[in-house]
């Protein structure tokens, strides 16, 4: 019998590849996409440019930017059958289930889905990037029994998303907020959903299959679904004065507080800091009572969690904690938070597919078997 190996549960600390897409410094709370700090991209760039950067490894020239954004704008529309499926599913299914199904359907409209040439792969990713916001917005509309609003190609990528959802063209501040969320969620190294995308891509399944796998993985509350779960918790707290009691009791009951903690960040997630800053700025723009209340709860919960668990366990707010209140500034329903995450993260997932296929290797980890061997088979009527 060979000696039991060290088992890295949850693949914690395991390197699976080299990558030049993003760097997460969990000790110092820093994040870079292709070498550019998240702070510089959040303040100076926009989602279109960031997604180009992730996919191509460098910032675009003016001409490249125009060609790229033209494709993104022109491909926003959805085939009728996809809209019909969204209409049927939206009232009864979680928007992440709708997103997973509608994204998977898009393979039908690709005449060469298995083409893995570099340019063909990037082209499929651009198509998915263009259409996933439309899927999220259509889902939001149909959930509320409202009519589908087709994309407006005169608007930027994330502004158009808000327009398709609300029917109103966002003002400059609203446009900045939604674009910020798209930028911050675009990429985050080999987390659970990106790894899931890579596992699927490593079998040489097509781009649609890989992205669909990522969507399924992102749904869970320990990953992308934490933004919705965190807002649900804030709503359950209700009155800011209940915050401390609620959190203390939840911790005593060994519950996890959604939007806190991270496998890699053992300090403040830099994305959470950016969201918090913009949220505080929104207080200067006459926010609703709901947003004021949510922010009070969030800040009190943050203080308690950081005092209790920050230094001792390295548990700090992650990007999902302040995301909910910020989406509420924009009037976005909590069920749509994670689909928006998909629409943005498709750029990171797609960039990882391109990088991984450059030097593809089938993912196949091993398990240490602890069951029995050579068990005698007993026929059913003798059991
Ligand atoms: N609330 C309370 N306690 C927590 C939390 C939390 N949010 N997160 C971790 N802990 C505690 C655990 O109970 C455990 O305590 P113990 O050592 O006394 O048993 C300890 O911290 C370590 O927890 P692990 O689950 O082993 O740490 P891991 O690195 O695997 O956890 C995770 C990372 C899953 C994100 C975790 O922090 C968590 O569940 N957070 C809440 C969900 C969440 O916000 N997810 C979004 C992450 S960001 C993203 O995916 C976009």
mmCIF file of N, CA, C and O in Angstrom, residues 142-232:
data_model
loop_
_atom_site.group_PDB
_atom_site.id
_atom_site.type_symbol
_atom_site.label_atom_id
_atom_site.label_comp_id
_atom_site.label_asym_id
_atom_site.label_seq_id
_atom_site.Cartn_x
_atom_site.Cartn_y
_atom_site.Cartn_z
ATOM 1 N N UNK A 142 -38.742 40.293 -18.872
ATOM 2 C CA UNK A 142 -39.812 39.285 -18.897
ATOM 3 C C UNK A 142 -40.218 38.849 -17.480
ATOM 4 O O UNK A 142 -41.370 38.500 -17.255
ATOM 5 N N UNK A 143 -39.279 38.875 -16.550
ATOM 6 C CA UNK A 143 -39.633 38.533 -15.155
ATOM 7 C C UNK A 143 -40.698 39.476 -14.620
ATOM 8 O O UNK A 143 -41.501 39.124 -13.779
ATOM 9 N N UNK A 144 -40.639 40.730 -15.112
ATOM 10 C CA UNK A 144 -41.604 41.729 -14.628
ATOM 11 C C UNK A 144 -42.749 41.941 -15.614
ATOM 12 O O UNK A 144 -43.425 42.973 -15.583
ATOM 13 N N UNK A 145 -42.894 40.969 -16.518
ATOM 14 C CA UNK A 145 -43.967 41.006 -17.524
ATOM 15 C C UNK A 145 -43.912 42.276 -18.357
ATOM 16 O O UNK A 145 -44.951 42.862 -18.711
ATOM 17 N N UNK A 146 -42.692 42.720 -18.663
ATOM 18 C CA UNK A 146 -42.524 43.882 -19.524
ATOM 19 C C UNK A 146 -42.044 43.423 -20.895
ATOM 20 O O UNK A 146 -41.562 42.294 -21.050
ATOM 21 N N UNK A 147 -42.133 44.342 -21.852
ATOM 22 C CA UNK A 147 -41.743 43.986 -23.230
ATOM 23 C C UNK A 147 -40.226 44.003 -23.396
ATOM 24 O O UNK A 147 -39.537 44.807 -22.774
ATOM 25 N N UNK A 148 -39.758 43.154 -24.296
ATOM 26 C CA UNK A 148 -38.340 43.129 -24.671
ATOM 27 C C UNK A 148 -37.955 44.460 -25.309
ATOM 28 O O UNK A 148 -38.683 44.985 -26.156
ATOM 29 N N UNK A 149 -36.814 45.012 -24.883
ATOM 30 C CA UNK A 149 -36.325 46.245 -25.518
ATOM 31 C C UNK A 149 -35.084 45.898 -26.333
ATOM 32 O O UNK A 149 -34.081 45.443 -25.764
ATOM 33 N N UNK A 150 -35.132 46.075 -27.639
ATOM 34 C CA UNK A 150 -33.951 45.741 -28.453
ATOM 35 C C UNK A 150 -32.792 46.684 -28.142
ATOM 36 O O UNK A 150 -32.999 47.799 -27.663
ATOM 37 N N UNK A 151 -31.570 46.213 -28.394
ATOM 38 C CA UNK A 151 -30.406 47.046 -28.112
ATOM 39 C C UNK A 151 -30.392 48.335 -28.918
ATOM 40 O O UNK A 151 -30.956 48.399 -30.006
ATOM 41 N N UNK A 152 -29.722 49.347 -28.356
ATOM 42 C CA UNK A 152 -29.552 50.621 -29.052
ATOM 43 C C UNK A 152 -28.064 50.738 -29.395
ATOM 44 O O UNK A 152 -27.229 50.900 -28.493
ATOM 45 N N UNK A 153 -27.748 50.660 -30.682
ATOM 46 C CA UNK A 153 -26.328 50.604 -31.036
ATOM 47 C C UNK A 153 -25.629 51.952 -30.881
ATOM 48 O O UNK A 153 -24.412 52.034 -30.974
ATOM 49 N N UNK A 154 -26.404 53.008 -30.596
ATOM 50 C CA UNK A 154 -25.740 54.303 -30.394
ATOM 51 C C UNK A 154 -25.140 54.395 -28.981
ATOM 52 O O UNK A 154 -24.369 55.295 -28.689
ATOM 53 N N UNK A 155 -25.512 53.445 -28.107
ATOM 54 C CA UNK A 155 -25.029 53.521 -26.716
ATOM 55 C C UNK A 155 -23.828 52.606 -26.489
ATOM 56 O O UNK A 155 -23.685 51.586 -27.172
ATOM 57 N N UNK A 156 -23.010 52.961 -25.499
ATOM 58 C CA UNK A 156 -21.879 52.115 -25.114
ATOM 59 C C UNK A 156 -22.383 50.792 -24.538
ATOM 60 O O UNK A 156 -23.567 50.638 -24.241
ATOM 61 N N UNK A 157 -21.461 49.862 -24.356
ATOM 62 C CA UNK A 157 -21.805 48.486 -23.988
ATOM 63 C C UNK A 157 -22.633 48.405 -22.698
ATOM 64 O O UNK A 157 -23.726 47.841 -22.689
ATOM 65 N N UNK A 158 -22.121 48.946 -21.610
ATOM 66 C CA UNK A 158 -22.834 48.781 -20.338
ATOM 67 C C UNK A 158 -24.020 49.744 -20.223
ATOM 68 O O UNK A 158 -25.043 49.390 -19.626
ATOM 69 N N UNK A 159 -23.871 50.935 -20.801
ATOM 70 C CA UNK A 159 -25.023 51.873 -20.829
ATOM 71 C C UNK A 159 -26.207 51.240 -21.554
ATOM 72 O O UNK A 159 -27.353 51.359 -21.140
ATOM 73 N N UNK A 160 -25.887 50.566 -22.666
ATOM 74 C CA UNK A 160 -26.951 49.927 -23.441
ATOM 75 C C UNK A 160 -27.641 48.845 -22.622
ATOM 76 O O UNK A 160 -28.850 48.655 -22.718
ATOM 77 N N UNK A 161 -26.838 48.150 -21.791
ATOM 78 C CA UNK A 161 -27.451 47.131 -20.933
ATOM 79 C C UNK A 161 -28.517 47.777 -20.037
ATOM 80 O O UNK A 161 -29.651 47.298 -19.951
ATOM 81 N N UNK A 162 -28.147 48.895 -19.394
ATOM 82 C CA UNK A 162 -29.119 49.566 -18.505
ATOM 83 C C UNK A 162 -30.346 50.038 -19.283
ATOM 84 O O UNK A 162 -31.474 49.954 -18.806
ATOM 85 N N UNK A 163 -30.078 50.521 -20.496
ATOM 86 C CA UNK A 163 -31.193 50.985 -21.328
ATOM 87 C C UNK A 163 -32.140 49.817 -21.660
ATOM 88 O O UNK A 163 -33.367 49.946 -21.539
ATOM 89 N N UNK A 164 -31.567 48.665 -22.051
ATOM 90 C CA UNK A 164 -32.423 47.520 -22.408
ATOM 91 C C UNK A 164 -33.213 47.022 -21.200
ATOM 92 O O UNK A 164 -34.281 46.442 -21.342
ATOM 93 N N UNK A 165 -32.657 47.250 -20.020
ATOM 94 C CA UNK A 165 -33.330 46.792 -18.806
ATOM 95 C C UNK A 165 -34.434 47.757 -18.367
ATOM 96 O O UNK A 165 -35.532 47.346 -18.010
ATOM 97 N N UNK A 166 -34.136 49.055 -18.424
ATOM 98 C CA UNK A 166 -35.078 50.017 -17.831
ATOM 99 C C UNK A 166 -35.885 50.797 -18.875
ATOM 100 O O UNK A 166 -36.892 51.406 -18.543
ATOM 101 N N UNK A 167 -35.383 50.823 -20.112
ATOM 102 C CA UNK A 167 -36.051 51.626 -21.136
ATOM 103 C C UNK A 167 -35.637 53.096 -21.084
ATOM 104 O O UNK A 167 -36.119 53.906 -21.872
ATOM 105 N N UNK A 168 -34.720 53.417 -20.142
ATOM 106 C CA UNK A 168 -34.269 54.814 -20.021
ATOM 107 C C UNK A 168 -32.779 54.886 -20.316
ATOM 108 O O UNK A 168 -32.017 54.005 -19.886
ATOM 109 N N UNK A 169 -32.371 55.951 -20.996
ATOM 110 C CA UNK A 169 -30.938 56.114 -21.218
ATOM 111 C C UNK A 169 -30.316 56.622 -19.919
ATOM 112 O O UNK A 169 -30.793 57.605 -19.351
ATOM 113 N N UNK A 170 -29.279 55.955 -19.436
ATOM 114 C CA UNK A 170 -28.710 56.358 -18.140
ATOM 115 C C UNK A 170 -28.009 57.698 -18.206
ATOM 116 O O UNK A 170 -27.496 58.085 -19.262
ATOM 117 N N UNK A 171 -28.007 58.436 -17.092
ATOM 118 C CA UNK A 171 -27.220 59.665 -17.046
ATOM 119 C C UNK A 171 -25.741 59.297 -16.886
ATOM 120 O O UNK A 171 -25.398 58.117 -16.744
ATOM 121 N N UNK A 172 -24.884 60.318 -16.863
ATOM 122 C CA UNK A 172 -23.448 60.046 -16.881
ATOM 123 C C UNK A 172 -22.998 59.241 -15.654
ATOM 124 O O UNK A 172 -22.227 58.286 -15.770
ATOM 125 N N UNK A 173 -23.525 59.606 -14.477
ATOM 126 C CA UNK A 173 -23.112 58.912 -13.255
ATOM 127 C C UNK A 173 -23.587 57.451 -13.278
ATOM 128 O O UNK A 173 -22.834 56.524 -12.958
ATOM 129 N N UNK A 174 -24.824 57.236 -13.707
ATOM 130 C CA UNK A 174 -25.341 55.861 -13.782
ATOM 131 C C UNK A 174 -24.518 55.040 -14.777
ATOM 132 O O UNK A 174 -24.193 53.874 -14.537
ATOM 133 N N UNK A 175 -24.180 55.675 -15.906
ATOM 134 C CA UNK A 175 -23.355 54.997 -16.917
ATOM 135 C C UNK A 175 -22.004 54.616 -16.339
ATOM 136 O O UNK A 175 -21.492 53.522 -16.576
ATOM 137 N N UNK A 176 -21.439 55.509 -15.526
ATOM 138 C CA UNK A 176 -20.135 55.221 -14.916
ATOM 139 C C UNK A 176 -20.249 54.059 -13.942
ATOM 140 O O UNK A 176 -19.406 53.158 -13.908
ATOM 141 N N UNK A 177 -21.329 54.050 -13.135
ATOM 142 C CA UNK A 177 -21.488 52.981 -12.140
ATOM 143 C C UNK A 177 -21.603 51.604 -12.792
ATOM 144 O O UNK A 177 -20.942 50.655 -12.367
ATOM 145 N N UNK A 178 -22.439 51.499 -13.815
ATOM 146 C CA UNK A 178 -22.624 50.159 -14.410
ATOM 147 C C UNK A 178 -21.353 49.730 -15.143
ATOM 148 O O UNK A 178 -20.944 48.568 -15.087
ATOM 149 N N UNK A 179 -20.676 50.684 -15.763
ATOM 150 C CA UNK A 179 -19.431 50.331 -16.453
ATOM 151 C C UNK A 179 -18.366 49.885 -15.440
ATOM 152 O O UNK A 179 -17.617 48.939 -15.693
ATOM 153 N N UNK A 180 -18.342 50.556 -14.289
ATOM 154 C CA UNK A 180 -17.414 50.161 -13.225
ATOM 155 C C UNK A 180 -17.649 48.696 -12.845
ATOM 156 O O UNK A 180 -16.701 47.912 -12.730
ATOM 157 N N UNK A 181 -18.920 48.329 -12.677
ATOM 158 C CA UNK A 181 -19.214 46.951 -12.270
ATOM 159 C C UNK A 181 -18.793 45.961 -13.357
ATOM 160 O O UNK A 181 -18.294 44.876 -13.056
ATOM 161 N N UNK A 182 -18.985 46.336 -14.604
ATOM 162 C CA UNK A 182 -18.531 45.468 -15.700
ATOM 163 C C UNK A 182 -17.001 45.326 -15.662
ATOM 164 O O UNK A 182 -16.469 44.236 -15.847
ATOM 165 N N UNK A 183 -16.300 46.425 -15.414
ATOM 166 C CA UNK A 183 -14.827 46.360 -15.386
ATOM 167 C C UNK A 183 -14.354 45.495 -14.214
ATOM 168 O O UNK A 183 -13.502 44.617 -14.377
ATOM 169 N N UNK A 184 -14.938 45.726 -13.039
ATOM 170 C CA UNK A 184 -14.449 45.032 -11.840
ATOM 171 C C UNK A 184 -14.713 43.528 -11.871
ATOM 172 O O UNK A 184 -14.001 42.766 -11.228
ATOM 173 N N UNK A 185 -15.762 43.122 -12.596
ATOM 174 C CA UNK A 185 -16.096 41.701 -12.630
ATOM 175 C C UNK A 185 -15.501 40.977 -13.833
ATOM 176 O O UNK A 185 -15.746 39.785 -14.023
ATOM 177 N N UNK A 186 -14.715 41.674 -14.632
ATOM 178 C CA UNK A 186 -14.307 41.094 -15.921
ATOM 179 C C UNK A 186 -13.380 39.892 -15.798
ATOM 180 O O UNK A 186 -13.435 38.971 -16.618
ATOM 181 N N UNK A 187 -12.536 39.881 -14.760
ATOM 182 C CA UNK A 187 -11.521 38.831 -14.727
ATOM 183 C C UNK A 187 -10.992 38.661 -13.311
ATOM 184 O O UNK A 187 -10.856 39.633 -12.565
ATOM 185 N N UNK A 188 -10.688 37.433 -12.926
ATOM 186 C CA UNK A 188 -10.086 37.224 -11.605
ATOM 187 C C UNK A 188 -9.353 35.898 -11.525
ATOM 188 O O UNK A 188 -9.571 35.099 -10.619
ATOM 189 N N UNK A 189 -8.468 35.680 -12.477
ATOM 190 C CA UNK A 189 -7.561 34.528 -12.421
ATOM 191 C C UNK A 189 -8.342 33.194 -12.346
ATOM 192 O O UNK A 189 -9.491 33.137 -12.745
ATOM 193 N N UNK A 190 -7.693 32.161 -11.810
ATOM 194 C CA UNK A 190 -8.298 30.815 -11.903
ATOM 195 C C UNK A 190 -9.203 30.500 -10.727
ATOM 196 O O UNK A 190 -8.918 29.602 -9.935
ATOM 197 N N UNK A 191 -10.302 31.243 -10.627
ATOM 198 C CA UNK A 191 -11.281 30.931 -9.577
ATOM 199 C C UNK A 191 -12.137 29.750 -10.043
ATOM 200 O O UNK A 191 -11.897 29.183 -11.110
ATOM 201 N N UNK A 192 -13.157 29.410 -9.250
ATOM 202 C CA UNK A 192 -13.932 28.197 -9.550
ATOM 203 C C UNK A 192 -14.539 28.217 -10.957
ATOM 204 O O UNK A 192 -14.428 27.238 -11.707
ATOM 205 N N UNK A 193 -15.163 29.336 -11.344
ATOM 206 C CA UNK A 193 -15.831 29.334 -12.657
ATOM 207 C C UNK A 193 -14.818 29.334 -13.803
ATOM 208 O O UNK A 193 -15.026 28.657 -14.815
ATOM 209 N N UNK A 194 -13.725 30.075 -13.643
ATOM 210 C CA UNK A 194 -12.727 30.085 -14.712
ATOM 211 C C UNK A 194 -12.097 28.701 -14.844
ATOM 212 O O UNK A 194 -11.865 28.208 -15.952
ATOM 213 N N UNK A 195 -11.864 28.056 -13.708
ATOM 214 C CA UNK A 195 -11.306 26.711 -13.766
ATOM 215 C C UNK A 195 -12.286 25.772 -14.459
ATOM 216 O O UNK A 195 -11.896 24.942 -15.292
ATOM 217 N N UNK A 196 -13.558 25.945 -14.153
ATOM 218 C CA UNK A 196 -14.588 25.126 -14.784
ATOM 219 C C UNK A 196 -14.584 25.321 -16.311
ATOM 220 O O UNK A 196 -14.672 24.362 -17.086
ATOM 221 N N UNK A 197 -14.444 26.583 -16.721
ATOM 222 C CA UNK A 197 -14.355 26.893 -18.162
ATOM 223 C C UNK A 197 -13.144 26.166 -18.755
ATOM 224 O O UNK A 197 -13.225 25.533 -19.824
ATOM 225 N N UNK A 198 -12.027 26.219 -18.043
ATOM 226 C CA UNK A 198 -10.807 25.597 -18.572
ATOM 227 C C UNK A 198 -10.907 24.077 -18.620
ATOM 228 O O UNK A 198 -10.400 23.452 -19.548
ATOM 229 N N UNK A 199 -11.550 23.479 -17.618
ATOM 230 C CA UNK A 199 -11.722 22.020 -17.623
ATOM 231 C C UNK A 199 -12.489 21.623 -18.886
ATOM 232 O O UNK A 199 -12.106 20.702 -19.610
ATOM 233 N N UNK A 200 -13.563 22.359 -19.163
ATOM 234 C CA UNK A 200 -14.387 22.036 -20.338
ATOM 235 C C UNK A 200 -13.615 22.307 -21.627
ATOM 236 O O UNK A 200 -13.599 21.477 -22.544
ATOM 237 N N UNK A 201 -12.931 23.453 -21.679
ATOM 238 C CA UNK A 201 -12.157 23.781 -22.887
ATOM 239 C C UNK A 201 -11.041 22.768 -23.106
ATOM 240 O O UNK A 201 -10.707 22.432 -24.249
ATOM 241 N N UNK A 202 -10.489 22.250 -22.016
ATOM 242 C CA UNK A 202 -9.350 21.320 -22.153
ATOM 243 C C UNK A 202 -9.738 20.024 -22.846
ATOM 244 O O UNK A 202 -8.890 19.314 -23.360
ATOM 245 N N UNK A 203 -11.039 19.718 -22.879
ATOM 246 C CA UNK A 203 -11.482 18.505 -23.596
ATOM 247 C C UNK A 203 -11.645 18.780 -25.086
ATOM 248 O O UNK A 203 -12.044 17.909 -25.842
ATOM 249 N N UNK A 204 -11.391 20.033 -25.483
ATOM 250 C CA UNK A 204 -11.604 20.542 -26.844
ATOM 251 C C UNK A 204 -13.092 20.621 -27.194
ATOM 252 O O UNK A 204 -13.467 20.577 -28.373
ATOM 253 N N UNK A 205 -13.910 20.735 -26.164
ATOM 254 C CA UNK A 205 -15.321 21.096 -26.419
ATOM 255 C C UNK A 205 -15.323 22.547 -26.920
ATOM 256 O O UNK A 205 -14.325 23.247 -26.788
ATOM 257 N N UNK A 206 -16.429 23.004 -27.467
ATOM 258 C CA UNK A 206 -16.443 24.344 -28.080
ATOM 259 C C UNK A 206 -16.563 25.465 -27.035
ATOM 260 O O UNK A 206 -16.832 25.210 -25.859
ATOM 261 N N UNK A 207 -16.381 26.688 -27.510
ATOM 262 C CA UNK A 207 -16.421 27.880 -26.649
ATOM 263 C C UNK A 207 -17.761 27.985 -25.908
ATOM 264 O O UNK A 207 -17.811 28.325 -24.719
ATOM 265 N N UNK A 208 -18.856 27.685 -26.592
ATOM 266 C CA UNK A 208 -20.191 27.811 -25.978
ATOM 267 C C UNK A 208 -20.322 26.838 -24.799
ATOM 268 O O UNK A 208 -20.875 27.173 -23.758
ATOM 269 N N UNK A 209 -19.811 25.616 -25.003
ATOM 270 C CA UNK A 209 -19.872 24.615 -23.925
ATOM 271 C C UNK A 209 -19.054 25.094 -22.734
ATOM 272 O O UNK A 209 -19.484 24.978 -21.578
ATOM 273 N N UNK A 210 -17.872 25.643 -23.014
ATOM 274 C CA UNK A 210 -16.990 26.065 -21.920
ATOM 275 C C UNK A 210 -17.606 27.229 -21.142
ATOM 276 O O UNK A 210 -17.616 27.238 -19.902
ATOM 277 N N UNK A 211 -18.147 28.215 -21.855
ATOM 278 C CA UNK A 211 -18.732 29.382 -21.173
ATOM 279 C C UNK A 211 -19.990 28.949 -20.394
ATOM 280 O O UNK A 211 -20.234 29.415 -19.273
ATOM 281 N N UNK A 212 -20.752 28.031 -20.975
ATOM 282 C CA UNK A 212 -21.948 27.541 -20.282
ATOM 283 C C UNK A 212 -21.557 26.850 -18.970
ATOM 284 O O UNK A 212 -22.225 27.017 -17.933
ATOM 285 N N UNK A 213 -20.451 26.099 -19.009
ATOM 286 C CA UNK A 213 -19.964 25.442 -17.776
ATOM 287 C C UNK A 213 -19.604 26.505 -16.742
ATOM 288 O O UNK A 213 -19.912 26.373 -15.548
ATOM 289 N N UNK A 214 -18.961 27.570 -17.192
ATOM 290 C CA UNK A 214 -18.590 28.656 -16.271
ATOM 291 C C UNK A 214 -19.817 29.290 -15.639
ATOM 292 O O UNK A 214 -19.824 29.614 -14.447
ATOM 293 N N UNK A 215 -20.863 29.473 -16.420
ATOM 294 C CA UNK A 215 -22.086 30.102 -15.885
ATOM 295 C C UNK A 215 -22.675 29.219 -14.776
ATOM 296 O O UNK A 215 -23.055 29.715 -13.708
ATOM 297 N N UNK A 216 -22.717 27.910 -15.040
ATOM 298 C CA UNK A 216 -23.243 26.992 -14.019
ATOM 299 C C UNK A 216 -22.442 27.102 -12.730
ATOM 300 O O UNK A 216 -22.998 27.092 -11.626
ATOM 301 N N UNK A 217 -21.134 27.230 -12.854
ATOM 302 C CA UNK A 217 -20.276 27.275 -11.666
ATOM 303 C C UNK A 217 -20.389 28.612 -10.935
ATOM 304 O O UNK A 217 -20.320 28.670 -9.708
ATOM 305 N N UNK A 218 -20.576 29.678 -11.692
ATOM 306 C CA UNK A 218 -20.644 31.011 -11.073
ATOM 307 C C UNK A 218 -21.895 31.174 -10.208
ATOM 308 O O UNK A 218 -21.946 32.013 -9.312
ATOM 309 N N UNK A 219 -22.908 30.347 -10.504
ATOM 310 C CA UNK A 219 -24.205 30.556 -9.840
ATOM 311 C C UNK A 219 -24.149 30.418 -8.310
ATOM 312 O O UNK A 219 -24.885 31.087 -7.581
ATOM 313 N N UNK A 220 -23.286 29.541 -7.814
ATOM 314 C CA UNK A 220 -23.331 29.200 -6.392
ATOM 315 C C UNK A 220 -23.042 30.366 -5.456
ATOM 316 O O UNK A 220 -22.245 31.247 -5.785
ATOM 317 N N UNK A 221 -23.684 30.363 -4.262
ATOM 318 C CA UNK A 221 -23.501 31.482 -3.328
ATOM 319 C C UNK A 221 -22.098 31.581 -2.744
ATOM 320 O O UNK A 221 -21.734 32.621 -2.205
ATOM 321 N N UNK A 222 -21.286 30.514 -2.841
ATOM 322 C CA UNK A 222 -19.904 30.654 -2.372
ATOM 323 C C UNK A 222 -19.061 31.383 -3.410
ATOM 324 O O UNK A 222 -17.920 31.739 -3.155
ATOM 325 N N UNK A 223 -19.616 31.578 -4.616
ATOM 326 C CA UNK A 223 -18.857 32.241 -5.700
ATOM 327 C C UNK A 223 -19.685 33.446 -6.163
ATOM 328 O O UNK A 223 -19.984 34.333 -5.370
ATOM 329 N N UNK A 224 -20.083 33.488 -7.419
ATOM 330 C CA UNK A 224 -20.747 34.688 -7.944
ATOM 331 C C UNK A 224 -22.088 34.990 -7.310
ATOM 332 O O UNK A 224 -22.502 36.155 -7.249
ATOM 333 N N UNK A 225 -22.764 33.943 -6.843
ATOM 334 C CA UNK A 225 -24.087 34.154 -6.260
ATOM 335 C C UNK A 225 -24.042 34.894 -4.931
ATOM 336 O O UNK A 225 -25.093 35.231 -4.367
ATOM 337 N N UNK A 226 -22.833 35.190 -4.420
ATOM 338 C CA UNK A 226 -22.726 35.866 -3.114
ATOM 339 C C UNK A 226 -23.280 37.284 -3.150
ATOM 340 O O UNK A 226 -23.742 37.795 -2.127
ATOM 341 N N UNK A 227 -23.254 37.951 -4.311
ATOM 342 C CA UNK A 227 -23.760 39.336 -4.363
ATOM 343 C C UNK A 227 -25.255 39.380 -4.051
ATOM 344 O O UNK A 227 -25.722 40.201 -3.256
ATOM 345 N N UNK A 228 -25.983 38.438 -4.650
ATOM 346 C CA UNK A 228 -27.432 38.381 -4.407
ATOM 347 C C UNK A 228 -27.692 37.971 -2.953
ATOM 348 O O UNK A 228 -28.545 38.566 -2.269
ATOM 349 N N UNK A 229 -26.928 36.974 -2.481
ATOM 350 C CA UNK A 229 -27.120 36.489 -1.102
ATOM 351 C C UNK A 229 -26.804 37.597 -0.089
ATOM 352 O O UNK A 229 -27.488 37.726 0.933
ATOM 353 N N UNK A 230 -25.781 38.408 -0.378
ATOM 354 C CA UNK A 230 -25.416 39.496 0.553
ATOM 355 C C UNK A 230 -26.540 40.527 0.621
ATOM 356 O O UNK A 230 -26.888 41.010 1.707
ATOM 357 N N UNK A 231 -27.125 40.855 -0.511
ATOM 358 C CA UNK A 231 -28.219 41.833 -0.487
ATOM 359 C C UNK A 231 -29.439 41.249 0.237
ATOM 360 O O UNK A 231 -30.123 41.952 0.991
ATOM 361 N N UNK A 232 -29.684 39.951 0.011
ATOM 362 C CA UNK A 232 -30.804 39.316 0.725
ATOM 363 C C UNK A 232 -30.609 39.427 2.235
ATOM 364 O O UNK A 232 -31.553 39.675 2.986
#
